Amino acid sequence: GENVEQHPSTLSVQEGDSAVIKCTYSDSASNYFPWYKQELGKRPQLIIDIRSNVGEKKDQRIAVTLNKTAKHFSLHITETQPEDSAVYFCAASPRGQNFVFGPGTRLSVLP
Amino acid sequence: DTAVSQTPKYLVTQMGNDKSIKCEQNLGHDTMYWYKQDSKKFLKIMFSYNNKELIINETVPNRFSPKSPDKAHLNLHINSLELGDSAVYFCASSQGAGRETQYFGPGTRLLVL
């Protein structure tokens, strides 16, 4: 089955700096890669996703890149703000099957 | 206009008891899920339910059973609760499985004493 790894497990950045979170997956049949943000005490919410026919996608300050050959994808957050502090989860979805989530990255944006 | 709702929000109970958590979605989705999030924040899928097809994560004890009275509801029943069942349980829904956005409920924090 699919296995998703995520690094780093914790990340601290200064406000205004960029943050990068990386994930790798094992199943080459995976074709959908969402990223979820979970603020403290709240529910996970989708922030961006990418499908296997696209190499990069951007939405304002966040972007995701996908390298299918290497089976890894990354989340990039630019100009970080305190409200970006949260746990971020990547996930991979083999065709038509349920998501497999990574273990999460706790991002802290320091003022 | 809550999309995915769960009740109760908090549940404190004794070991050995049986409890249920309810989930409802008003998005018209045909797939619903239950996830367990432990103290280390790992999100593990327990069940998915689509058009009466139940897919069970093989690691889930058979003390846990999902019940779906209709497409908009997927309840979670837990028998003989154990200390290790303490976690936050999230319900979610999506329009189809796989490549679709999942919308999560607010979570139910279960504490077994």
Coordinates of C-alpha atoms in Angstrom, one line a residue:
Chain A
G1 CA 0.0 0.0 0.0
E2 CA 0.9 3.7 -0.2
N3 CA 3.3 5.1 2.4
V4 CA 3.8 8.8 2.8
E5 CA 6.8 10.4 4.6
Q6 CA 7.0 14.1 5.6
H7 CA 9.9 16.3 6.6
P8 CA 10.6 18.1 8.8
S9 CA 8.4 17.2 11.7
T10 CA 8.8 20.6 13.2
L11 CA 9.8 23.9 11.5
S12 CA 10.3 27.3 13.0
V13 CA 10.7 30.4 10.7
Q14 CA 10.8 34.1 11.3
E15 CA 7.9 36.1 10.1
G16 CA 8.4 37.1 6.5
D17 CA 10.7 34.2 5.7
S18 CA 9.7 31.2 3.5
A19 CA 8.9 27.7 4.7
V20 CA 9.2 24.5 2.7
I21 CA 7.8 21.1 3.7
K22 CA 8.7 18.0 1.7
C23 CA 6.8 14.7 1.2
T24 CA 7.7 11.5 -0.5
Y25 CA 5.3 8.7 -1.5
S26 CA 5.8 5.1 -2.5
D27 CA 3.0 4.1 -4.8
S28 CA 3.7 5.3 -8.4
A29 CA -0.1 4.9 -9.1
S30 CA -0.8 7.9 -6.8
N31 CA -2.2 10.7 -8.8
Y32 CA -3.6 13.3 -6.4
F33 CA -1.7 15.1 -3.7
P34 CA -3.6 17.5 -1.4
W35 CA -2.2 19.6 1.5
Y36 CA -4.2 20.2 4.6
K37 CA -3.7 22.8 7.3
Q38 CA -4.8 22.1 10.9
E39 CA -4.8 25.0 13.3
L40 CA -4.7 24.2 17.0
G41 CA -7.9 22.6 18.2
K42 CA -9.5 22.9 14.7
R43 CA -10.3 20.6 11.9
P44 CA -8.0 19.9 8.9
Q45 CA -8.8 22.0 5.9
L46 CA -7.6 21.8 2.3
I47 CA -5.2 24.6 1.4
I48 CA -4.0 23.4 -2.0
D49 CA -3.8 20.3 -4.1
I50 CA -2.0 19.1 -7.2
R51 CA -2.8 16.3 -9.7
S52 CA -0.2 14.1 -11.4
N53 CA -0.5 15.8 -14.8
V54 CA 0.7 19.1 -13.4
G55 CA 4.2 19.9 -12.1
E56 CA 3.5 23.1 -10.1
K57 CA 0.5 25.0 -8.8
K58 CA 0.4 28.3 -7.0
D59 CA -2.2 30.1 -5.0
Q60 CA -1.1 33.5 -3.6
R61 CA 1.6 32.8 -1.0
I62 CA 1.4 29.1 -1.2
A63 CA 2.7 26.8 -4.0
V64 CA 3.1 23.1 -4.4
T65 CA 5.6 21.3 -6.7
L66 CA 5.4 17.6 -7.8
N67 CA 8.2 15.4 -9.1
K68 CA 6.6 12.2 -10.3
T69 CA 9.9 10.6 -11.3
A70 CA 11.4 11.0 -7.8
K71 CA 8.0 10.5 -6.1
H72 CA 8.1 13.6 -4.0
F73 CA 6.1 16.8 -3.7
S74 CA 6.7 20.0 -1.6
L75 CA 4.7 22.8 -0.1
H76 CA 6.2 26.3 -0.3
I77 CA 4.9 29.2 1.8
T78 CA 6.3 32.6 1.1
E79 CA 6.2 35.7 3.3
T80 CA 5.1 33.7 6.3
Q81 CA 2.7 35.3 8.8
P82 CA 1.8 34.3 12.4
E83 CA -1.5 32.9 11.2
D84 CA 0.4 30.4 9.1
S85 CA 1.4 28.6 12.3
A86 CA -0.4 25.2 12.3
V87 CA 0.2 21.6 11.5
Y88 CA 0.4 20.8 7.8
F89 CA -0.4 17.4 6.4
C90 CA 0.5 16.1 2.9
A91 CA -1.4 13.2 1.5
A92 CA -1.3 10.9 -1.5
S93 CA -4.1 9.1 -3.2
P94 CA -3.7 6.1 -5.4
R95 CA -6.2 6.1 -8.2
G96 CA -9.7 6.0 -6.8
Q97 CA -8.5 5.0 -3.3
N98 CA -8.5 6.7 0.0
F99 CA -5.9 9.3 1.1
V100 CA -2.8 8.3 3.0
F101 CA -1.7 11.2 5.1
G102 CA 1.9 12.0 6.1
P103 CA 2.7 12.4 9.8
G104 CA 2.4 16.2 9.7
T105 CA 4.7 19.2 10.1
R106 CA 4.3 21.6 13.0
L107 CA 5.1 25.1 11.6
S108 CA 5.7 27.9 14.0
V109 CA 6.1 31.5 12.6
L110 CA 8.0 33.6 15.1
P111 CA 7.2 37.3 15.2
Chain B
D1 CA -25.0 26.1 7.0
T2 CA -22.5 23.7 8.7
A3 CA -21.1 21.3 6.0
V4 CA -20.0 18.4 8.2
S5 CA -21.1 18.2 11.8
Q6 CA -20.3 15.8 14.6
T7 CA -21.8 15.2 18.0
P8 CA -20.8 15.2 20.7
K9 CA -17.8 17.6 20.7
Y10 CA -16.4 16.0 23.9
L11 CA -16.9 12.6 25.3
V12 CA -15.5 11.4 28.6
T13 CA -16.3 7.8 29.6
Q14 CA -15.1 4.8 31.6
M15 CA -13.3 1.8 30.3
G16 CA -15.6 -0.9 29.1
N17 CA -18.4 1.4 28.2
D18 CA -20.1 1.5 24.7
K19 CA -20.4 4.9 23.0
S20 CA -21.5 6.3 19.7
I21 CA -20.4 9.4 17.8
K22 CA -22.7 10.9 15.1
C23 CA -21.8 12.5 11.9
E24 CA -23.9 14.4 9.3
Q25 CA -23.0 16.1 6.1
N26 CA -25.3 18.4 4.1
L27 CA -23.0 18.6 1.0
G28 CA -24.7 15.9 -1.0
H29 CA -21.5 13.9 -1.0
D30 CA -21.6 10.1 -1.5
T31 CA -18.5 9.2 0.4
M32 CA -17.9 9.5 4.1
Y33 CA -14.9 8.7 6.3
W34 CA -13.9 8.3 9.9
Y35 CA -10.3 9.2 11.0
K36 CA -8.6 8.8 14.3
Q37 CA -6.0 11.5 15.4
D38 CA -3.8 10.4 18.3
S39 CA -1.8 12.6 20.7
K40 CA 1.0 12.8 18.1
K41 CA -1.4 14.2 15.6
F42 CA -1.2 11.3 13.2
L43 CA -4.3 11.2 11.0
K44 CA -5.2 7.5 10.4
I45 CA -8.2 6.5 8.3
M46 CA -10.5 4.0 10.0
F47 CA -13.3 3.6 7.5
S48 CA -14.6 4.9 4.3
Y49 CA -18.2 4.3 3.1
N50 CA -19.4 4.9 -0.4
N51 CA -22.7 3.7 -1.9
K52 CA -23.1 1.1 0.8
E53 CA -19.5 -0.2 0.2
L54 CA -17.5 -0.2 3.4
I55 CA -13.8 -0.2 3.3
I56 CA -12.2 -1.0 6.6
N57 CA -8.6 -0.2 7.6
E58 CA -7.3 -3.6 8.6
T59 CA -5.7 -2.2 11.7
V60 CA -9.0 -1.1 13.2
P61 CA -10.3 -3.4 16.0
N62 CA -13.7 -4.9 15.4
R63 CA -14.9 -3.1 18.5
F64 CA -15.3 -0.2 16.1
S65 CA -18.3 -0.3 13.8
P66 CA -19.6 2.3 11.4
K67 CA -23.3 2.6 10.8
S68 CA -24.9 4.6 7.9
P69 CA -28.6 5.0 8.1
D70 CA -28.5 7.1 4.9
K71 CA -26.1 8.8 2.5
A72 CA -25.9 11.9 4.7
H73 CA -25.0 10.1 8.0
L74 CA -22.1 7.9 9.1
N75 CA -22.1 7.2 12.8
L76 CA -19.3 5.5 14.7
H77 CA -20.1 2.9 17.4
I78 CA -17.4 1.8 19.8
N79 CA -17.8 -1.2 22.1
S80 CA -15.9 -2.0 25.3
L81 CA -13.8 1.2 25.2
E82 CA -10.2 1.0 26.1
L83 CA -7.7 3.6 27.4
G84 CA -5.9 3.5 24.0
D85 CA -9.1 4.6 22.3
S86 CA -8.6 8.1 23.7
A87 CA -8.1 10.4 20.7
V88 CA -9.8 12.9 18.5
Y89 CA -12.1 11.3 16.0
F90 CA -12.9 13.2 12.8
C91 CA -15.6 12.5 10.3
A92 CA -15.1 13.7 6.7
S93 CA -17.0 13.6 3.4
S94 CA -16.2 14.0 -0.3
Q95 CA -17.8 13.7 -3.6
G96 CA -16.4 10.3 -4.6
A97 CA -13.2 8.8 -3.3
G98 CA -9.6 9.4 -4.3
R99 CA -9.1 12.7 -6.2
E100 CA -11.7 14.8 -4.4
T101 CA -11.4 17.3 -1.6
Q102 CA -12.4 15.9 1.8
Y103 CA -14.3 18.2 4.2
F104 CA -13.7 17.4 7.8
G105 CA -16.1 17.8 10.7
P106 CA -15.0 19.6 13.9
G107 CA -13.9 16.5 15.6
T108 CA -14.9 14.6 18.8
R109 CA -12.4 14.5 21.6
L110 CA -12.8 11.1 23.3
L111 CA -11.2 10.5 26.7
V112 CA -11.4 7.1 28.2
L113 CA -10.7 6.9 32.0

